[in-house]
mmCIF file of N, CA and C in Angstrom:
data_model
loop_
_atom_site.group_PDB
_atom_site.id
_atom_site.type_symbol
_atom_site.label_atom_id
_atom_site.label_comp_id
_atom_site.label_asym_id
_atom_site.label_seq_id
_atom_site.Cartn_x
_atom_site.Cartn_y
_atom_site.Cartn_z
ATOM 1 N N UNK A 500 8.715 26.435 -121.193
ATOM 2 C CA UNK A 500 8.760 25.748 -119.932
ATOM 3 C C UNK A 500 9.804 26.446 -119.053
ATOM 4 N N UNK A 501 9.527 26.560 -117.724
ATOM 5 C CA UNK A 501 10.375 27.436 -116.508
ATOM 6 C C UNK A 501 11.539 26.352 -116.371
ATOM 7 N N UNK A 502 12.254 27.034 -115.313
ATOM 8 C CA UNK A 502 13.191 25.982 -114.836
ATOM 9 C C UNK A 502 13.111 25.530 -113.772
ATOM 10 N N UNK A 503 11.836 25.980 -113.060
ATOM 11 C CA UNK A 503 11.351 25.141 -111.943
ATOM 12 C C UNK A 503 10.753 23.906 -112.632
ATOM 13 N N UNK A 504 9.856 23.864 -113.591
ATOM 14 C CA UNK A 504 8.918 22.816 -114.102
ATOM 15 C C UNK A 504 9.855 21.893 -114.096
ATOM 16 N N UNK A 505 10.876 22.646 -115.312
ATOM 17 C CA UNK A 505 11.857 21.246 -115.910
ATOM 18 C C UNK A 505 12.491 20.572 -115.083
ATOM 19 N N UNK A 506 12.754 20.701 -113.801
ATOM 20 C CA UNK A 506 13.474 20.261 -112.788
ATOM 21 C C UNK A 506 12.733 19.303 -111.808
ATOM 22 N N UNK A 507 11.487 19.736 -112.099
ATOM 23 C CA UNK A 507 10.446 19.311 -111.234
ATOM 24 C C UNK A 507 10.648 17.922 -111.722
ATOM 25 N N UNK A 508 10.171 17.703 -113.271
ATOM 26 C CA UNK A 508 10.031 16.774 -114.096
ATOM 27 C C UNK A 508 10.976 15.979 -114.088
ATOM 28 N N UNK A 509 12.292 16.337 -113.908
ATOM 29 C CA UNK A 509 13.513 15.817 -114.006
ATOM 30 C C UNK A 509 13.935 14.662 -112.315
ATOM 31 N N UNK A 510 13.208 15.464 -111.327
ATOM 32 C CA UNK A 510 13.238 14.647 -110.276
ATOM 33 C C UNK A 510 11.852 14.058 -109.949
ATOM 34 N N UNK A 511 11.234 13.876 -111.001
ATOM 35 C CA UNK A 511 9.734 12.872 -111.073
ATOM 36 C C UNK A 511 10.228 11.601 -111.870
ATOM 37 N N UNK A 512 11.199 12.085 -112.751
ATOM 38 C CA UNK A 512 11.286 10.795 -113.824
ATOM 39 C C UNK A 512 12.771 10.086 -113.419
ATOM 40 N N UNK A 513 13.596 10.830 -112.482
ATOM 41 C CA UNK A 513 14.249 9.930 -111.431
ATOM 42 C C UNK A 513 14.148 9.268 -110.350
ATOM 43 N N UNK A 514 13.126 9.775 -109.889
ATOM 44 C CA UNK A 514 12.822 9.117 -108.815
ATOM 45 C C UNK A 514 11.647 7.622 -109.032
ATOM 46 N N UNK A 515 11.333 7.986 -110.491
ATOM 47 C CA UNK A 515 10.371 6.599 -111.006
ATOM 48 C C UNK A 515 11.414 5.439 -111.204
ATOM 49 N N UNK A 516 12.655 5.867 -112.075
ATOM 50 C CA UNK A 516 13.390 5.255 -112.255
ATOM 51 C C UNK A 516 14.536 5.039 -111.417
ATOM 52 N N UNK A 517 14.829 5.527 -110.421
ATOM 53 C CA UNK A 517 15.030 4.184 -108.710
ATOM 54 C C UNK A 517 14.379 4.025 -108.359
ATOM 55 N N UNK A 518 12.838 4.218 -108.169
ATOM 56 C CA UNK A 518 12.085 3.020 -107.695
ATOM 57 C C UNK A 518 12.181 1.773 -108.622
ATOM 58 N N UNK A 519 11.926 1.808 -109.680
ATOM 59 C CA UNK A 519 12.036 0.472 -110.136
ATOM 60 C C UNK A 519 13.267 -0.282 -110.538
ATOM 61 N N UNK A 520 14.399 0.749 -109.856
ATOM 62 C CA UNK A 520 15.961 -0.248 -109.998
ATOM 63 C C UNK A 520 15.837 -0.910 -108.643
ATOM 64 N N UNK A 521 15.587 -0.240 -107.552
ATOM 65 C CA UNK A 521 16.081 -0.758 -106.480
ATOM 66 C C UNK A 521 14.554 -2.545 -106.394
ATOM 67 N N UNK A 522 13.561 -1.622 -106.961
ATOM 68 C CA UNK A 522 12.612 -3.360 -107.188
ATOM 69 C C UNK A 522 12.941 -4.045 -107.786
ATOM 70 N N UNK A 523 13.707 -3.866 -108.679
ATOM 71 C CA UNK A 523 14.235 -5.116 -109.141
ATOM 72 C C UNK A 523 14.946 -5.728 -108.935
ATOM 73 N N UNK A 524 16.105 -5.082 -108.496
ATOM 74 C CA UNK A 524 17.097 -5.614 -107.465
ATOM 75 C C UNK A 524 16.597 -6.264 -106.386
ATOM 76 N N UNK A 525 15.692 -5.876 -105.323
ATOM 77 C CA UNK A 525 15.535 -6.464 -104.378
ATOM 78 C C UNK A 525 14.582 -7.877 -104.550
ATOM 79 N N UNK A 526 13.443 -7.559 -105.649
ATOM 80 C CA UNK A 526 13.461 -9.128 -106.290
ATOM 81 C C UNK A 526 14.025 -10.300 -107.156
ATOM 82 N N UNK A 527 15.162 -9.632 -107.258
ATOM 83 C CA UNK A 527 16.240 -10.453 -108.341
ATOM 84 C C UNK A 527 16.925 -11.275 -107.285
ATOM 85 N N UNK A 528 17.127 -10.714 -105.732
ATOM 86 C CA UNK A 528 17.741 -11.344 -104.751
ATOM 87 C C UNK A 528 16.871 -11.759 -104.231
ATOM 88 N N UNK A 529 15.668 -11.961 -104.000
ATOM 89 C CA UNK A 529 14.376 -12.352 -103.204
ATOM 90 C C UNK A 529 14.793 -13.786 -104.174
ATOM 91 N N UNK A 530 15.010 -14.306 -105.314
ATOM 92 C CA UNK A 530 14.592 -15.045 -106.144
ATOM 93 C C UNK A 530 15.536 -15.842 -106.032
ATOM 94 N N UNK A 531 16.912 -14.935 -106.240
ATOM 95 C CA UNK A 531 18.228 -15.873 -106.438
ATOM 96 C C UNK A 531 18.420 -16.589 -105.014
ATOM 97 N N UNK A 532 18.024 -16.292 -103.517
ATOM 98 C CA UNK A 532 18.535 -16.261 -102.494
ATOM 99 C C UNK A 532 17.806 -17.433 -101.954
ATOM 100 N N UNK A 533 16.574 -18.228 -103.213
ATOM 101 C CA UNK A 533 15.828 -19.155 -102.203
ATOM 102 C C UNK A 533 14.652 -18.744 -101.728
ATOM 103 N N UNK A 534 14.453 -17.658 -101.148
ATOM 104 C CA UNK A 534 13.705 -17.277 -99.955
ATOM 105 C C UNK A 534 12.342 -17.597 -100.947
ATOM 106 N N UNK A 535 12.419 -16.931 -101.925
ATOM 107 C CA UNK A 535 10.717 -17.227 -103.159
ATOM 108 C C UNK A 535 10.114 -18.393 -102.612
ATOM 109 N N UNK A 536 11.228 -19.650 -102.559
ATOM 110 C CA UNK A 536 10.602 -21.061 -101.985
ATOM 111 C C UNK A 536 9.878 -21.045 -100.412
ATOM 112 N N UNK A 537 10.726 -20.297 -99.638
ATOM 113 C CA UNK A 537 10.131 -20.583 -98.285
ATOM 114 C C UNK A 537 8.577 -19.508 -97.261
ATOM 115 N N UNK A 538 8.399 -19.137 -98.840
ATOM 116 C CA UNK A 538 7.225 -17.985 -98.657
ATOM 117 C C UNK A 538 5.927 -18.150 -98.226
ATOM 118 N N UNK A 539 5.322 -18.804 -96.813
ATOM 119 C CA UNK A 539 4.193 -19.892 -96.998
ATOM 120 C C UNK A 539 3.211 -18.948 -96.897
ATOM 121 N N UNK A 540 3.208 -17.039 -97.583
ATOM 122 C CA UNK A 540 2.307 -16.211 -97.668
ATOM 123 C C UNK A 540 1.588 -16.702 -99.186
ATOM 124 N N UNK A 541 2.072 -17.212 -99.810
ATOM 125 C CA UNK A 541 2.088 -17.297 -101.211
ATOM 126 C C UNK A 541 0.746 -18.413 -101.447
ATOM 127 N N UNK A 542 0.161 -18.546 -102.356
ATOM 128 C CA UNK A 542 -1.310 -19.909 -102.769
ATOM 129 C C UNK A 542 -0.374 -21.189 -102.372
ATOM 130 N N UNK A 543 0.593 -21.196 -103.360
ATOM 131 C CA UNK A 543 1.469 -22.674 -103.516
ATOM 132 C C UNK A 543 2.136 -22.920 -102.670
ATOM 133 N N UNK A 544 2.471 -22.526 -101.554
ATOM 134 C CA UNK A 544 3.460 -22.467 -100.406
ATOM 135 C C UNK A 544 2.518 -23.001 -98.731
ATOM 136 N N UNK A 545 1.052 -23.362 -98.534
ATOM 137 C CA UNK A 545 0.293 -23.096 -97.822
ATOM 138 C C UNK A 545 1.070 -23.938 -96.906
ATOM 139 N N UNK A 546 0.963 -24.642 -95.744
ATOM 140 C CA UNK A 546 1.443 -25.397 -94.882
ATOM 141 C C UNK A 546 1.021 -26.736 -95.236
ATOM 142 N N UNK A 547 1.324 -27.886 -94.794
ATOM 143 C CA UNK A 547 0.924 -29.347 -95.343
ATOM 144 C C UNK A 547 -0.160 -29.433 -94.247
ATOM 145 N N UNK A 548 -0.914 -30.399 -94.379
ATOM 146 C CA UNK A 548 -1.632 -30.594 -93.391
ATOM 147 C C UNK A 548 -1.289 -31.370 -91.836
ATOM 148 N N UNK A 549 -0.196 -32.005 -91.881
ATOM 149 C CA UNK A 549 0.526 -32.211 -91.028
ATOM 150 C C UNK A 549 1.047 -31.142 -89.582
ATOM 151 N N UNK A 550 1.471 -29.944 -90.397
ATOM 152 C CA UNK A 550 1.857 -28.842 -90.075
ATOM 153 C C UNK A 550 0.956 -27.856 -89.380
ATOM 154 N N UNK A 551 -0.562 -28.306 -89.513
ATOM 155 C CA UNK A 551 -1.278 -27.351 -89.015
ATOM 156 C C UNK A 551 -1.765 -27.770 -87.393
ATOM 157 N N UNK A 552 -1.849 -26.857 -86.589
ATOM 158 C CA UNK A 552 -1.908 -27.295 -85.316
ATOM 159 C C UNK A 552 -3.409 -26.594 -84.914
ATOM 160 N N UNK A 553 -4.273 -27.485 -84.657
ATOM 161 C CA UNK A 553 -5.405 -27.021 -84.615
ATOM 162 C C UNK A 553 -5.581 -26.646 -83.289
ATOM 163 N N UNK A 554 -6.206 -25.309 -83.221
ATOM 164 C CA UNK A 554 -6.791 -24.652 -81.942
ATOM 165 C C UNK A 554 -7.920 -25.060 -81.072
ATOM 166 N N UNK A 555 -7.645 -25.188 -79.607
ATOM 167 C CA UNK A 555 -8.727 -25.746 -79.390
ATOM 168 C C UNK A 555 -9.871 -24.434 -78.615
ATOM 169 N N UNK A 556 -11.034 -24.551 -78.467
ATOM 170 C CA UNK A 556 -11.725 -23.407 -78.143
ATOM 171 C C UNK A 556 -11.864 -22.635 -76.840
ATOM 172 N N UNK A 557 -11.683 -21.803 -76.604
ATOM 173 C CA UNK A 557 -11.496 -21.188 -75.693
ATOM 174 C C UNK A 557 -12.273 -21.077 -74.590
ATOM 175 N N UNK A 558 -13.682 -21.731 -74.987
ATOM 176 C CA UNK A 558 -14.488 -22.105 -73.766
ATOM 177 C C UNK A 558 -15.049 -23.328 -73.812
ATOM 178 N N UNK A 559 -15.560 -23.665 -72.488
ATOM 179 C CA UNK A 559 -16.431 -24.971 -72.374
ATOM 180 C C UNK A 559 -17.554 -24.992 -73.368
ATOM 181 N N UNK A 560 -17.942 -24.192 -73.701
ATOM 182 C CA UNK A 560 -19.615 -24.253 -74.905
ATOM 183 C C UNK A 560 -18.833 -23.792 -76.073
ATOM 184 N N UNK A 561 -19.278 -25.218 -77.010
ATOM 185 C CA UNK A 561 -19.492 -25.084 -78.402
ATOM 186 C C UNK A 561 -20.356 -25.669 -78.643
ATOM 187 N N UNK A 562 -21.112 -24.448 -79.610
ATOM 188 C CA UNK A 562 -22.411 -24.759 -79.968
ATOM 189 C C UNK A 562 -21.967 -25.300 -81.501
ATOM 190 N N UNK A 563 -23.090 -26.642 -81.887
ATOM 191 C CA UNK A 563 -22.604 -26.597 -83.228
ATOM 192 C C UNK A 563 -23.225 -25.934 -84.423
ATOM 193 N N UNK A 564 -22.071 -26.393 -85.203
ATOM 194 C CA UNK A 564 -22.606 -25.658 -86.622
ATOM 195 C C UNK A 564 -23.936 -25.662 -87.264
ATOM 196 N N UNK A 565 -24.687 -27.261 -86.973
ATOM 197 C CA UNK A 565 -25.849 -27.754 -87.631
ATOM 198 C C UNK A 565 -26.368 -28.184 -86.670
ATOM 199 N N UNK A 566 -28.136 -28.631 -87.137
ATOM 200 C CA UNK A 566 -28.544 -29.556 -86.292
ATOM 201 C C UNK A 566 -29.812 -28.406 -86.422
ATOM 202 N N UNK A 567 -30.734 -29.524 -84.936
ATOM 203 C CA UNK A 567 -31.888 -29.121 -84.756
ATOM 204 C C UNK A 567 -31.990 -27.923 -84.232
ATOM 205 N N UNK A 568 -32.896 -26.874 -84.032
ATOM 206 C CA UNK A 568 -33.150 -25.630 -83.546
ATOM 207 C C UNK A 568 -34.088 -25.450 -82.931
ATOM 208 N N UNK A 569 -34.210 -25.699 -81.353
ATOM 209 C CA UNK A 569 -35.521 -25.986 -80.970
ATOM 210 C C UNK A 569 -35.520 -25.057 -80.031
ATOM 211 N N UNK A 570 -36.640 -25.244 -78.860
ATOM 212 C CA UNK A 570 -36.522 -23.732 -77.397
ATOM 213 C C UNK A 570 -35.317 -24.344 -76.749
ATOM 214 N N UNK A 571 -35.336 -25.291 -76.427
ATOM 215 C CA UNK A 571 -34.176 -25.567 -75.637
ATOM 216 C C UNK A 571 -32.812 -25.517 -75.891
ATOM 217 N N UNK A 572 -32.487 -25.908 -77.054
ATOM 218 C CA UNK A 572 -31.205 -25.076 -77.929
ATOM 219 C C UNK A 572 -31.059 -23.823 -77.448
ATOM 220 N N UNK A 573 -32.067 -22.975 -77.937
ATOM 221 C CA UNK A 573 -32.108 -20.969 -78.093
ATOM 222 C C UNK A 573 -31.806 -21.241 -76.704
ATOM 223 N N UNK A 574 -32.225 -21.397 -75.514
ATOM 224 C CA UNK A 574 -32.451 -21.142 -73.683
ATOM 225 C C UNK A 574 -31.171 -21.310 -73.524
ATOM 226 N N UNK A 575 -30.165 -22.669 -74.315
ATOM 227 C CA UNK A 575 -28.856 -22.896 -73.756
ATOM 228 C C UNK A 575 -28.226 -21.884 -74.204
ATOM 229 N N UNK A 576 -28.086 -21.387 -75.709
ATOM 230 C CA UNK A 576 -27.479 -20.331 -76.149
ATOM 231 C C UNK A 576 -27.639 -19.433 -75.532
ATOM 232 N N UNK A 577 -28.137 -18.834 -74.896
ATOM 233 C CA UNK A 577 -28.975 -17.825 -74.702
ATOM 234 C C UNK A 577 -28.400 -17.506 -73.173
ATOM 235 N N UNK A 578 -27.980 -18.455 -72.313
ATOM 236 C CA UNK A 578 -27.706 -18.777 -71.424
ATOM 237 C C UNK A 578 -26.114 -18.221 -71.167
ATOM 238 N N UNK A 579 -25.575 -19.183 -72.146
ATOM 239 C CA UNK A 579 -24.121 -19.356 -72.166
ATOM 240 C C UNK A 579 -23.612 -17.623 -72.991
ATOM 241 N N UNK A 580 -24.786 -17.137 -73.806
ATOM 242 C CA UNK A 580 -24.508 -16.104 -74.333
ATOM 243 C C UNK A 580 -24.415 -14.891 -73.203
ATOM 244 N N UNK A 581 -25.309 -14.876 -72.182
ATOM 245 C CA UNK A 581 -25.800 -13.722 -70.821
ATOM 246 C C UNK A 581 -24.464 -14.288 -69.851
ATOM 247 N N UNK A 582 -23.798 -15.323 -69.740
ATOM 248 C CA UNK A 582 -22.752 -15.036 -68.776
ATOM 249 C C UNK A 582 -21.378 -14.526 -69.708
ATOM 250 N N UNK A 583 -21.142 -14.877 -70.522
ATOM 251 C CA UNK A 583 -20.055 -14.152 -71.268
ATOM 252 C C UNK A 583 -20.462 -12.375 -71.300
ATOM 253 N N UNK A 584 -21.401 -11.992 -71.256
ATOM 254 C CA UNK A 584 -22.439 -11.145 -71.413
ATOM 255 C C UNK A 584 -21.906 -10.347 -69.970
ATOM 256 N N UNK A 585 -22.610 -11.057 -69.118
ATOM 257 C CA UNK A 585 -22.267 -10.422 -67.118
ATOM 258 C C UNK A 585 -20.931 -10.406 -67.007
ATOM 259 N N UNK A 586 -20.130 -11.453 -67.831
ATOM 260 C CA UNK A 586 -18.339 -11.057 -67.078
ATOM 261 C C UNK A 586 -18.087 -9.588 -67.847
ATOM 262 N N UNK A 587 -18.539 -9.663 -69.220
ATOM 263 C CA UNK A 587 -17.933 -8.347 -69.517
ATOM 264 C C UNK A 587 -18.406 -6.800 -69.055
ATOM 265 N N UNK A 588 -19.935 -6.988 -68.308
ATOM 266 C CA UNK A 588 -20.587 -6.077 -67.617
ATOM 267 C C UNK A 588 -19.537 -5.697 -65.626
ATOM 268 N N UNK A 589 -18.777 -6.774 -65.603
ATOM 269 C CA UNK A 589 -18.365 -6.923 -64.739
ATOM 270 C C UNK A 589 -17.064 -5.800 -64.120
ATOM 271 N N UNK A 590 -16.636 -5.505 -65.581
ATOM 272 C CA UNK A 590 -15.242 -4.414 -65.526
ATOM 273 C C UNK A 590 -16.090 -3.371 -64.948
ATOM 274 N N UNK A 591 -15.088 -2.812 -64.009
ATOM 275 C CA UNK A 591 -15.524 -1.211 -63.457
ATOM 276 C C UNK A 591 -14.884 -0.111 -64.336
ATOM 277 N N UNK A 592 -14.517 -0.409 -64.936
ATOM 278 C CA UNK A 592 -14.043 1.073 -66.337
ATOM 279 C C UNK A 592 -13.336 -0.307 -67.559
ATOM 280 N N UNK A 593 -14.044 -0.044 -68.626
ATOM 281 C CA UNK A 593 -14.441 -0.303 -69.719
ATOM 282 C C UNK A 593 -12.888 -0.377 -70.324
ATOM 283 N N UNK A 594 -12.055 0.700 -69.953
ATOM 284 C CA UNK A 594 -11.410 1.377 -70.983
ATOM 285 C C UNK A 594 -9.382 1.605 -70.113
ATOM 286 N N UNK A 595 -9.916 0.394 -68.797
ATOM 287 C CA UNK A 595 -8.920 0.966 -67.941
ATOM 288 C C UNK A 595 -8.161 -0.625 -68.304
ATOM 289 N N UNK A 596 -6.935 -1.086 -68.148
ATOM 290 C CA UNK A 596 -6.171 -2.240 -68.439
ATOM 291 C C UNK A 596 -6.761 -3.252 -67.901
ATOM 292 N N UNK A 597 -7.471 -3.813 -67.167
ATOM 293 C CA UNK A 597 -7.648 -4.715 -66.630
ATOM 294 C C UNK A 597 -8.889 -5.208 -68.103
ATOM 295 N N UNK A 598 -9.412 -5.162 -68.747
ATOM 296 C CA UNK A 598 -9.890 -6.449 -69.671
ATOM 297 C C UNK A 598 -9.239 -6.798 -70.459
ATOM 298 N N UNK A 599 -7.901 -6.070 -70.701
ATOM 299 C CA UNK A 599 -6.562 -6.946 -71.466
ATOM 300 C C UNK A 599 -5.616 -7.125 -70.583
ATOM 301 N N UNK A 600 -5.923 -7.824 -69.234
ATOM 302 C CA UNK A 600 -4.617 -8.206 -68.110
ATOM 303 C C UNK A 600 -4.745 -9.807 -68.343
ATOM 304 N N UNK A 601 -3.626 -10.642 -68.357
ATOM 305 C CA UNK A 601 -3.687 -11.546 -68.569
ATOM 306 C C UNK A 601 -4.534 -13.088 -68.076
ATOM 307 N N UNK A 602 -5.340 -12.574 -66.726
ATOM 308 C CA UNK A 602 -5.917 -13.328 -66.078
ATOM 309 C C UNK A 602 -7.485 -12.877 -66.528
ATOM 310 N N UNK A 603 -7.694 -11.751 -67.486
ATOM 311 C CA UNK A 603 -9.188 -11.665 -67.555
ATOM 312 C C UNK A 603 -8.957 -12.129 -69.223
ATOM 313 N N UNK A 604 -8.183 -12.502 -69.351
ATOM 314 C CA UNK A 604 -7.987 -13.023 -70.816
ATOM 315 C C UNK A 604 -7.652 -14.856 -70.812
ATOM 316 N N UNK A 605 -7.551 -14.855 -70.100
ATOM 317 C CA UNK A 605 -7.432 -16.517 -69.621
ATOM 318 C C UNK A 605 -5.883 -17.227 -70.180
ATOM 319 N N UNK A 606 -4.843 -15.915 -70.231
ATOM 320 C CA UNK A 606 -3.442 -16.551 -70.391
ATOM 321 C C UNK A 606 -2.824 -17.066 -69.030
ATOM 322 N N UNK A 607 -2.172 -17.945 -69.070
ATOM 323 C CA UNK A 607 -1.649 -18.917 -67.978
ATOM 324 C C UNK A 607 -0.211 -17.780 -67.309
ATOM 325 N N UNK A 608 -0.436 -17.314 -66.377
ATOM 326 C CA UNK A 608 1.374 -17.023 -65.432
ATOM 327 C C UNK A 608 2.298 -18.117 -65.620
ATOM 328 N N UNK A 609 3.033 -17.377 -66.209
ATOM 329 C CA UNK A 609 4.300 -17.917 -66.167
ATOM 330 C C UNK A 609 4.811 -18.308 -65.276
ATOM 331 N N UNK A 610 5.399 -19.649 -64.854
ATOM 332 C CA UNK A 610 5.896 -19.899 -63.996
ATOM 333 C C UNK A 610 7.095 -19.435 -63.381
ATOM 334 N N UNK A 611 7.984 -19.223 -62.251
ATOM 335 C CA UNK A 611 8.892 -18.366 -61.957
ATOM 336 C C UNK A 611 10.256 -18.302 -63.327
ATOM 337 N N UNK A 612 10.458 -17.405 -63.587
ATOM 338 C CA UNK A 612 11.443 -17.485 -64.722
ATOM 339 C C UNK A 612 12.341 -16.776 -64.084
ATOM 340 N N UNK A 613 13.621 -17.638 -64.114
ATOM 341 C CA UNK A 613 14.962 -17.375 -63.583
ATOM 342 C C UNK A 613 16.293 -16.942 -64.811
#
């Protein structure tokens, strides 16, 4: 074996072994510090149901989930689908800021902030 190899090897099997000092460390303090508890990424941690603040929809038409399916259903969909349809035909460049400006996105101006 060269003494490039062995060296090679030598900073492969150190560098395995601080990665897994400094992980353990940093989950030994993840653990001791509490924080494990306040993790609501986690299954057991989800929010209560109290806590959840339900969104309301962003437009006047909601169609529902179930139900009958008849012509007049499809005509309303169909309807409500072609003007969402024409506003977005409406931009004069596709690709220029104005369909992420805050008024073609339907966020509210801030009122004067002092």
């Amino acid at each position: 074996m060269t003494r490039g190899s062995r060296n090679l090897i030598i900073l492969g099997v150190s560098s395995i072994i601080l990665t897994v000092a400094t992980t353990t460390v940093s989950l030994m303090l993840y653990r001791v510090s509490g924080d494990i508890y306040l993790d609501r990424s986690r299954p057991g941690y989800l929010p209560d149901k109290d806590e959840v603040v339900e969104e309301l929809p962003s437009t006047n038409f909601v169609y529902p989930d179930f139900g009958v399916m008849d012509a007049s259903e499809l005509e309303q969909y169909l309807n409500e689908l072609q003007k969402v349809n024409n506003r977005l035909h409406d931009f004069p460049d596709a690709f220029s800021a104005s369909p992420l400006s805050d008024e073609s996105l339907g966020i509210p101006a801030p009122d004067n902030i002092d």
